[in-house]
Amino acid sequence: MNLFATHEVLNQSPPFEDVNLFTTDRVLIEAVNREGGGSAAQRLAVFGEICGSAAAFERGRRANENPPRLRPFDSKGRRLDVVEFHPAYHECMAISMAEGLHGSAWEHLAEPGAKPRPGANVVRSAGCYMAVQMEAGHQCPITMTNASVPTLLLQPEIAAQWLPKILAREYDGSFSPLGAKRGATIGMGMTEKQGGTDVRANTTRAVPAGSGGPGAEYVVTGHKWFMSAPMCDAFLVLAQAPKGLSCLLLPRFLPDGSVNALRLQRLKDKLGNRSNASCEVEFQSAHAWLIGEEGRGVPNIIEMVTGTRLDCAVASAGLMRLILANAIHHCRHRTVFQRKLVDQPLMSQVLADLALDAEAATALAFRLSRSFDRASDRHAGAWRRLMTPVTKYWVCKLAPAFAYEAMECLGGNGYVEEGVAARVYREVPLNAIWEGSGNVMALDLLRVLQREPETVEVVIDDLRAAASGDAQLKAHFARVEGLLHEPRLLEQRGRALIEALATLAAGTVLRAHAPAFVADAFIATRLSGSVRQTYGQGLDRADTRAMIERALPA
Ligand SMILES: Cc1cc2nc3c(=O)[nH]c(=O)nc-3n(C[C@H](O)[C@H](O)[C@H](O)COP(=O)(O)OP(=O)(O)OC[C@H]3O[C@@H](n4cnc5c(N)ncnc54)[C@H](O)[C@@H]3O)c2cc1C
């Protein structure tokens, strides 16, 4: 007998681990099948087991409890400008890169003349959705590397040099020149102290080293206020060249093998995203190579930004699913007042209500992923242009309030750092802030409305048709049209419009593909009904048991 034991641990839920993040996620499986990635289901099930293992969650914990450290100098005062990560971070990178999450959608480029693989973006998104549940911070360089490819392709000889290393499914965390590396990652440097949204205010200068022009070498002097994953092998940066703001590829090593002049000033002390390093950096006559024409910096980097916006939505949906699954799992095991929490009417309303947003977020994120696969199709191309800001805005903005409510379902355990809930809660606001924060997404939507009426027409026609069989969807569609036809007040109403479009789109996808008990409840509570500011309302007649079972099979 242990004389020091005062009690037995009772009524605590077992750890939520060793779960297959694919096969237990019915909503994800259906979204992947529906949007064209079904042929990869077997592979995704293998990856789901890897990401949901106890070892994976433990890796995620260790990577975040041991944040990266900047080493600006060696012991003798020589510059190093390197960041050291915990081994758990490197393991996460190796797992995600072996799965190809940093570039699998571009692998056809390795074979001359090959076409993009059908469903490649949907499959990659499914991988990212699960990898982010293992650990969110390392997805930053994974996302940026994948998104850098279309911008690099604007300068074919530079793309030819970098793509073989980008497409390699191997993580090489060493600080060495490209030629010595087995695989490469790419970051992005746009934000400066005086402006992140307004990159035209960038003061960093790029001076031609010779005659200048596309693909030529430039000397870059200035700073970036946020530059994440500084151990990437190169960065797409914006700087003022003689003919205006331009996009350049700035590598960590120069072709002669010497270290390029990036001086890492300090690492940000962040609310969340702690496993990932985000630095302030100075470029002291660093060398970089121009991508495209001088003065075309924003249009040239915008493809990269568009790709990262998709990933923000996918990652937020993945984190919503993780924290929801934890909440349901806990409530199935925890007894309060002689009854399991999941069976208490108030709690089942909350869990089912959360499940509705998680399913809608996943549905929209994967519908958007499909539009990246089929961008040459008129309808998909229009959806990609218009619905990228809409989806990024809505899904990323849902996540923080969602994470808070799901955390509360776990009671005090939710607020403690040892569980995943606190980490998810600190992580999710980031997806809304970076890669274009809320108002910037609303402004991007307005830009499409003003400059690309045909794009708007295609999406609106599709939504009208999808809404036509449901009276509540039809009424909501009329409200969206009303907002669209009031151009005078459009900027003031940007957020109302973007949210209305998101809920309309989600409602149409759920109506067409989800069980009626999900679609009915989503449409009744999100598209009509009384005003609500918190979760757990309006589902008194809904089949909350079925909704919870769908979200996480018992
Ligand atoms: C952890 C982290 C990592 C990051 N990593 C990188 C990175 O790797 N590379 C990089 O380049 N940047 C990075 N960023 C920077 C990030 O992209 C910017 O912070 C973001 O774009 C916002 O820019 P800002 O901070 O200058 O804010 P501002 O541009 O000043 O915006 C402040 C607020 O004003 C709103 N706003 C802006 N314009 C308007 C308008 N016209 N009307 C109404 N509202 C408006 C914005 O939506 C925002 O809410 C990172 C940021 C964080 C937090």
Tab-separated table of N, CA and C in Angstrom, residues 93-183:
chain	number	residue	atom	x	y	z
A	93	MET	N	8.901	18.836	-39.035
A	93	MET	CA	9.243	19.253	-40.402
A	93	MET	C	9.513	18.029	-41.280
A	94	ALA	N	10.261	17.088	-40.735
A	94	ALA	CA	10.605	15.898	-41.522
A	94	ALA	C	9.346	15.112	-41.892
A	95	ILE	N	8.406	15.007	-40.952
A	95	ILE	CA	7.165	14.257	-41.213
A	95	ILE	C	6.348	14.961	-42.300
A	96	SER	N	6.181	16.270	-42.164
A	96	SER	CA	5.360	16.993	-43.138
A	96	SER	C	6.013	17.025	-44.517
A	97	MET	N	7.338	17.143	-44.545
A	97	MET	CA	8.002	17.187	-45.859
A	97	MET	C	8.035	15.811	-46.512
A	98	ALA	N	8.140	14.764	-45.716
A	98	ALA	CA	8.078	13.411	-46.295
A	98	ALA	C	6.707	13.180	-46.927
A	99	GLU	N	5.692	13.814	-46.368
A	99	GLU	CA	4.334	13.690	-46.908
A	99	GLU	C	4.149	14.616	-48.129
A	100	GLY	N	5.082	15.510	-48.342
A	100	GLY	CA	5.007	16.411	-49.505
A	100	GLY	C	4.153	17.638	-49.275
A	101	LEU	N	3.874	17.976	-48.018
A	101	LEU	CA	2.958	19.097	-47.770
A	101	LEU	C	3.550	20.434	-48.201
A	102	HIS	N	4.855	20.474	-48.406
A	102	HIS	CA	5.517	21.720	-48.812
A	102	HIS	C	5.547	21.872	-50.333
A	103	GLY	N	4.916	20.958	-51.089
A	103	GLY	CA	4.985	21.143	-52.540
A	103	GLY	C	4.384	20.039	-53.384
A	104	SER	N	3.641	19.089	-52.769
A	104	SER	CA	3.156	17.948	-53.560
A	104	SER	C	2.236	18.380	-54.707
A	105	ALA	N	1.558	19.529	-54.533
A	105	ALA	CA	0.637	19.968	-55.596
A	105	ALA	C	1.404	20.404	-56.852
A	106	TRP	N	2.737	20.562	-56.718
A	106	TRP	CA	3.541	21.021	-57.858
A	106	TRP	C	4.432	19.925	-58.406
A	107	GLU	N	4.280	18.704	-57.936
A	107	GLU	CA	5.248	17.667	-58.301
A	107	GLU	C	5.234	17.343	-59.795
A	108	HIS	N	4.114	17.645	-60.474
A	108	HIS	CA	4.080	17.405	-61.921
A	108	HIS	C	5.146	18.235	-62.646
A	109	LEU	N	5.608	19.318	-62.020
A	109	LEU	CA	6.594	20.184	-62.681
A	109	LEU	C	7.924	19.456	-62.882
A	110	ALA	N	8.122	18.385	-62.125
A	110	ALA	CA	9.382	17.639	-62.259
A	110	ALA	C	9.436	16.861	-63.577
A	111	GLU	N	8.258	16.611	-64.178
A	111	GLU	CA	8.233	15.886	-65.462
A	111	GLU	C	7.833	16.869	-66.551
A	112	PRO	N	8.720	17.134	-67.509
A	112	PRO	CA	8.399	18.126	-68.541
A	112	PRO	C	7.084	17.784	-69.248
A	113	GLY	N	6.219	18.769	-69.387
A	113	GLY	CA	4.957	18.597	-70.115
A	113	GLY	C	3.850	17.942	-69.310
A	114	ALA	N	4.144	17.478	-68.091
A	114	ALA	CA	3.100	16.792	-67.310
A	114	ALA	C	2.049	17.789	-66.819
A	115	LYS	N	0.828	17.301	-66.683
A	115	LYS	CA	-0.277	18.158	-66.215
A	115	LYS	C	-0.389	18.038	-64.688
A	116	PRO	N	-0.969	19.057	-64.037
A	116	PRO	CA	-1.178	18.943	-62.582
A	116	PRO	C	-1.987	17.688	-62.261
A	117	ARG	N	-1.660	17.037	-61.160
A	117	ARG	CA	-2.385	15.814	-60.787
A	117	ARG	C	-3.776	16.173	-60.269
A	118	PRO	N	-4.818	15.486	-60.770
A	118	PRO	CA	-6.173	15.809	-60.312
A	118	PRO	C	-6.273	15.674	-58.786
A	119	GLY	N	-6.878	16.665	-58.168
A	119	GLY	CA	-7.101	16.601	-56.714
A	119	GLY	C	-5.865	16.859	-55.868
A	120	ALA	N	-4.765	17.256	-56.497
A	120	ALA	CA	-3.503	17.373	-55.736
A	120	ALA	C	-3.613	18.397	-54.606
A	121	ASN	N	-4.299	19.507	-54.859
A	121	ASN	CA	-4.411	20.522	-53.798
A	121	ASN	C	-5.326	20.057	-52.671
A	122	VAL	N	-6.380	19.335	-53.037
A	122	VAL	CA	-7.303	18.830	-52.003
A	122	VAL	C	-6.575	17.834	-51.106
A	123	VAL	N	-5.800	16.953	-51.722
A	123	VAL	CA	-5.066	15.949	-50.937
A	123	VAL	C	-4.041	16.639	-50.047
A	124	ARG	N	-3.343	17.608	-50.600
A	124	ARG	CA	-2.358	18.340	-49.792
A	124	ARG	C	-3.050	19.056	-48.631
A	125	SER	N	-4.198	19.672	-48.921
A	125	SER	CA	-4.924	20.362	-47.849
A	125	SER	C	-5.315	19.394	-46.740
A	126	ALA	N	-5.717	18.189	-47.130
A	126	ALA	CA	-6.094	17.204	-46.101
A	126	ALA	C	-4.889	16.874	-45.236
A	127	GLY	N	-3.723	16.758	-45.861
A	127	GLY	CA	-2.504	16.504	-45.101
A	127	GLY	C	-2.205	17.655	-44.153
A	128	CYS	N	-2.329	18.885	-44.641
A	128	CYS	CA	-2.047	20.058	-43.795
A	128	CYS	C	-3.044	20.138	-42.636
A	129	TYR	N	-4.300	19.850	-42.921
A	129	TYR	CA	-5.371	19.874	-41.909
A	129	TYR	C	-5.035	18.922	-40.759
A	130	MET	N	-4.388	17.800	-41.087
A	130	MET	CA	-4.020	16.839	-40.028
A	130	MET	C	-2.675	17.199	-39.394
A	131	ALA	N	-1.716	17.652	-40.205
A	131	ALA	CA	-0.386	17.977	-39.658
A	131	ALA	C	-0.470	19.120	-38.655
A	132	VAL	N	-1.379	20.054	-38.916
A	132	VAL	CA	-1.513	21.202	-38.027
A	132	VAL	C	-2.052	20.754	-36.661
A	133	GLN	N	-2.771	19.626	-36.660
A	133	GLN	CA	-3.279	19.110	-35.384
A	133	GLN	C	-2.147	18.475	-34.570
A	134	MET	N	-1.186	17.923	-35.297
A	134	MET	CA	0.004	17.407	-34.604
A	134	MET	C	0.780	18.584	-34.008
A	135	GLU	N	1.013	19.626	-34.834
A	135	GLU	CA	1.796	20.782	-34.396
A	135	GLU	C	1.580	21.892	-35.424
A	136	ALA	N	1.183	23.054	-34.949
A	136	ALA	CA	0.789	24.099	-35.903
A	136	ALA	C	1.956	24.952	-36.397
A	137	GLY	N	2.923	25.254	-35.520
A	137	GLY	CA	3.949	26.245	-35.872
A	137	GLY	C	4.795	25.863	-37.068
A	138	HIS	N	5.139	24.568	-37.189
A	138	HIS	CA	6.036	24.180	-38.283
A	138	HIS	C	5.349	24.280	-39.637
A	139	GLN	N	4.020	24.419	-39.626
A	139	GLN	CA	3.313	24.543	-40.902
A	139	GLN	C	3.604	25.876	-41.596
A	140	CYS	N	4.177	26.816	-40.869
A	140	CYS	CA	4.477	28.119	-41.482
A	140	CYS	C	5.455	27.976	-42.655
A	141	PRO	N	6.667	27.406	-42.454
A	141	PRO	CA	7.548	27.233	-43.624
A	141	PRO	C	7.005	26.243	-44.647
A	142	ILE	N	6.213	25.273	-44.184
A	142	ILE	CA	5.618	24.304	-45.126
A	142	ILE	C	4.684	25.046	-46.090
A	143	THR	N	3.828	25.870	-45.513
A	143	THR	CA	2.888	26.659	-46.316
A	143	THR	C	3.617	27.609	-47.259
A	144	MET	N	4.595	28.333	-46.717
A	144	MET	CA	5.273	29.346	-47.554
A	144	MET	C	6.030	28.689	-48.697
A	145	THR	N	6.615	27.525	-48.449
A	145	THR	CA	7.378	26.857	-49.511
A	145	THR	C	6.436	26.458	-50.647
A	146	ASN	N	5.322	25.842	-50.290
A	146	ASN	CA	4.341	25.459	-51.314
A	146	ASN	C	3.852	26.689	-52.091
A	147	ALA	N	3.571	27.750	-51.357
A	147	ALA	CA	2.973	28.935	-51.993
A	147	ALA	C	3.987	29.722	-52.818
A	148	SER	N	5.278	29.503	-52.576
A	148	SER	CA	6.292	30.272	-53.315
A	148	SER	C	6.397	29.845	-54.778
A	149	VAL	N	5.946	28.619	-55.080
A	149	VAL	CA	6.230	28.052	-56.408
A	149	VAL	C	5.676	28.900	-57.565
A	150	PRO	N	4.397	29.316	-57.542
A	150	PRO	CA	3.920	30.089	-58.692
A	150	PRO	C	4.670	31.407	-58.884
A	151	THR	N	5.141	31.989	-57.792
A	151	THR	CA	5.916	33.227	-57.942
A	151	THR	C	7.296	32.908	-58.525
A	152	LEU	N	7.923	31.849	-58.049
A	152	LEU	CA	9.237	31.475	-58.607
A	152	LEU	C	9.133	31.163	-60.103
A	153	LEU	N	8.006	30.562	-60.502
A	153	LEU	CA	7.852	30.173	-61.915
A	153	LEU	C	7.848	31.381	-62.854
A	154	LEU	N	7.638	32.574	-62.289
A	154	LEU	CA	7.672	33.769	-63.133
A	154	LEU	C	9.085	34.029	-63.656
A	155	GLN	N	10.075	33.415	-63.013
A	155	GLN	CA	11.465	33.590	-63.464
A	155	GLN	C	12.038	32.191	-63.705
A	156	PRO	N	11.811	31.651	-64.930
A	156	PRO	CA	12.045	30.217	-65.155
A	156	PRO	C	13.447	29.728	-64.789
A	157	GLU	N	14.500	30.527	-65.058
A	157	GLU	CA	15.843	29.986	-64.778
A	157	GLU	C	16.083	29.889	-63.263
A	158	ILE	N	15.447	30.791	-62.500
A	158	ILE	CA	15.572	30.704	-61.039
A	158	ILE	C	14.750	29.519	-60.531
A	159	ALA	N	13.555	29.366	-61.113
A	159	ALA	CA	12.710	28.216	-60.736
A	159	ALA	C	13.450	26.909	-61.027
A	160	ALA	N	14.122	26.848	-62.179
A	160	ALA	CA	14.820	25.604	-62.558
A	160	ALA	C	15.911	25.266	-61.545
A	161	GLN	N	16.527	26.288	-60.992
A	161	GLN	CA	17.603	26.069	-60.020
A	161	GLN	C	17.045	25.594	-58.666
A	162	TRP	N	15.888	26.167	-58.255
A	162	TRP	CA	15.379	25.900	-56.903
A	162	TRP	C	14.377	24.748	-56.827
A	163	LEU	N	13.597	24.550	-57.912
A	163	LEU	CA	12.499	23.578	-57.808
A	163	LEU	C	12.930	22.156	-57.440
A	164	PRO	N	14.023	21.645	-58.005
A	164	PRO	CA	14.379	20.267	-57.625
A	164	PRO	C	14.553	20.108	-56.115
A	165	LYS	N	15.094	21.116	-55.461
A	165	LYS	CA	15.295	21.020	-54.006
A	165	LYS	C	13.982	21.284	-53.254
A	166	ILE	N	13.127	22.140	-53.817
A	166	ILE	CA	11.838	22.416	-53.172
A	166	ILE	C	10.932	21.183	-53.260
A	167	LEU	N	10.983	20.507	-54.411
A	167	LEU	CA	10.067	19.375	-54.604
A	167	LEU	C	10.561	18.098	-53.937
A	168	ALA	N	11.816	18.079	-53.521
A	168	ALA	CA	12.327	16.873	-52.844
A	168	ALA	C	11.543	16.661	-51.553
A	169	ARG	N	11.159	15.428	-51.316
A	169	ARG	CA	10.365	15.158	-50.095
A	169	ARG	C	11.303	14.873	-48.920
A	170	GLU	N	12.256	15.727	-48.766
A	170	GLU	CA	13.235	15.504	-47.696
A	170	GLU	C	13.487	16.784	-46.944
A	171	TYR	N	13.467	16.696	-45.639
A	171	TYR	CA	13.794	17.865	-44.815
A	171	TYR	C	15.284	17.858	-44.518
A	172	ASP	N	15.924	18.970	-44.764
A	172	ASP	CA	17.342	19.113	-44.440
A	172	ASP	C	17.473	20.385	-43.616
A	173	GLY	N	17.574	20.228	-42.308
A	173	GLY	CA	17.604	21.393	-41.409
A	173	GLY	C	18.984	22.007	-41.263
A	174	SER	N	19.949	21.552	-42.052
A	174	SER	CA	21.304	22.101	-41.887
A	174	SER	C	21.374	23.517	-42.458
A	175	PHE	N	22.311	24.294	-41.927
A	175	PHE	CA	22.527	25.642	-42.447
A	175	PHE	C	23.669	25.541	-43.455
A	176	SER	N	23.292	25.298	-44.721
A	176	SER	CA	24.320	25.096	-45.754
A	176	SER	C	23.825	25.624	-47.096
A	177	PRO	N	24.750	25.823	-48.024
A	177	PRO	CA	24.365	26.319	-49.352
A	177	PRO	C	23.443	25.329	-50.066
A	178	LEU	N	22.658	25.858	-51.003
A	178	LEU	CA	21.643	25.048	-51.686
A	178	LEU	C	22.224	23.754	-52.258
A	179	GLY	N	23.397	23.849	-52.871
A	179	GLY	CA	23.994	22.684	-53.528
A	179	GLY	C	24.233	21.526	-52.571
A	180	ALA	N	24.423	21.848	-51.304
A	180	ALA	CA	24.740	20.804	-50.330
A	180	ALA	C	23.483	20.278	-49.632
A	181	LYS	N	22.318	20.813	-49.993
A	181	LYS	CA	21.102	20.447	-49.256
A	181	LYS	C	20.295	19.383	-49.992
A	182	ARG	N	19.624	18.550	-49.211
A	182	ARG	CA	18.768	17.509	-49.802
A	182	ARG	C	17.381	18.055	-50.136
A	183	GLY	N	16.962	19.079	-49.411
A	183	GLY	CA	15.660	19.697	-49.669
A	183	GLY	C	15.711	21.144	-49.215
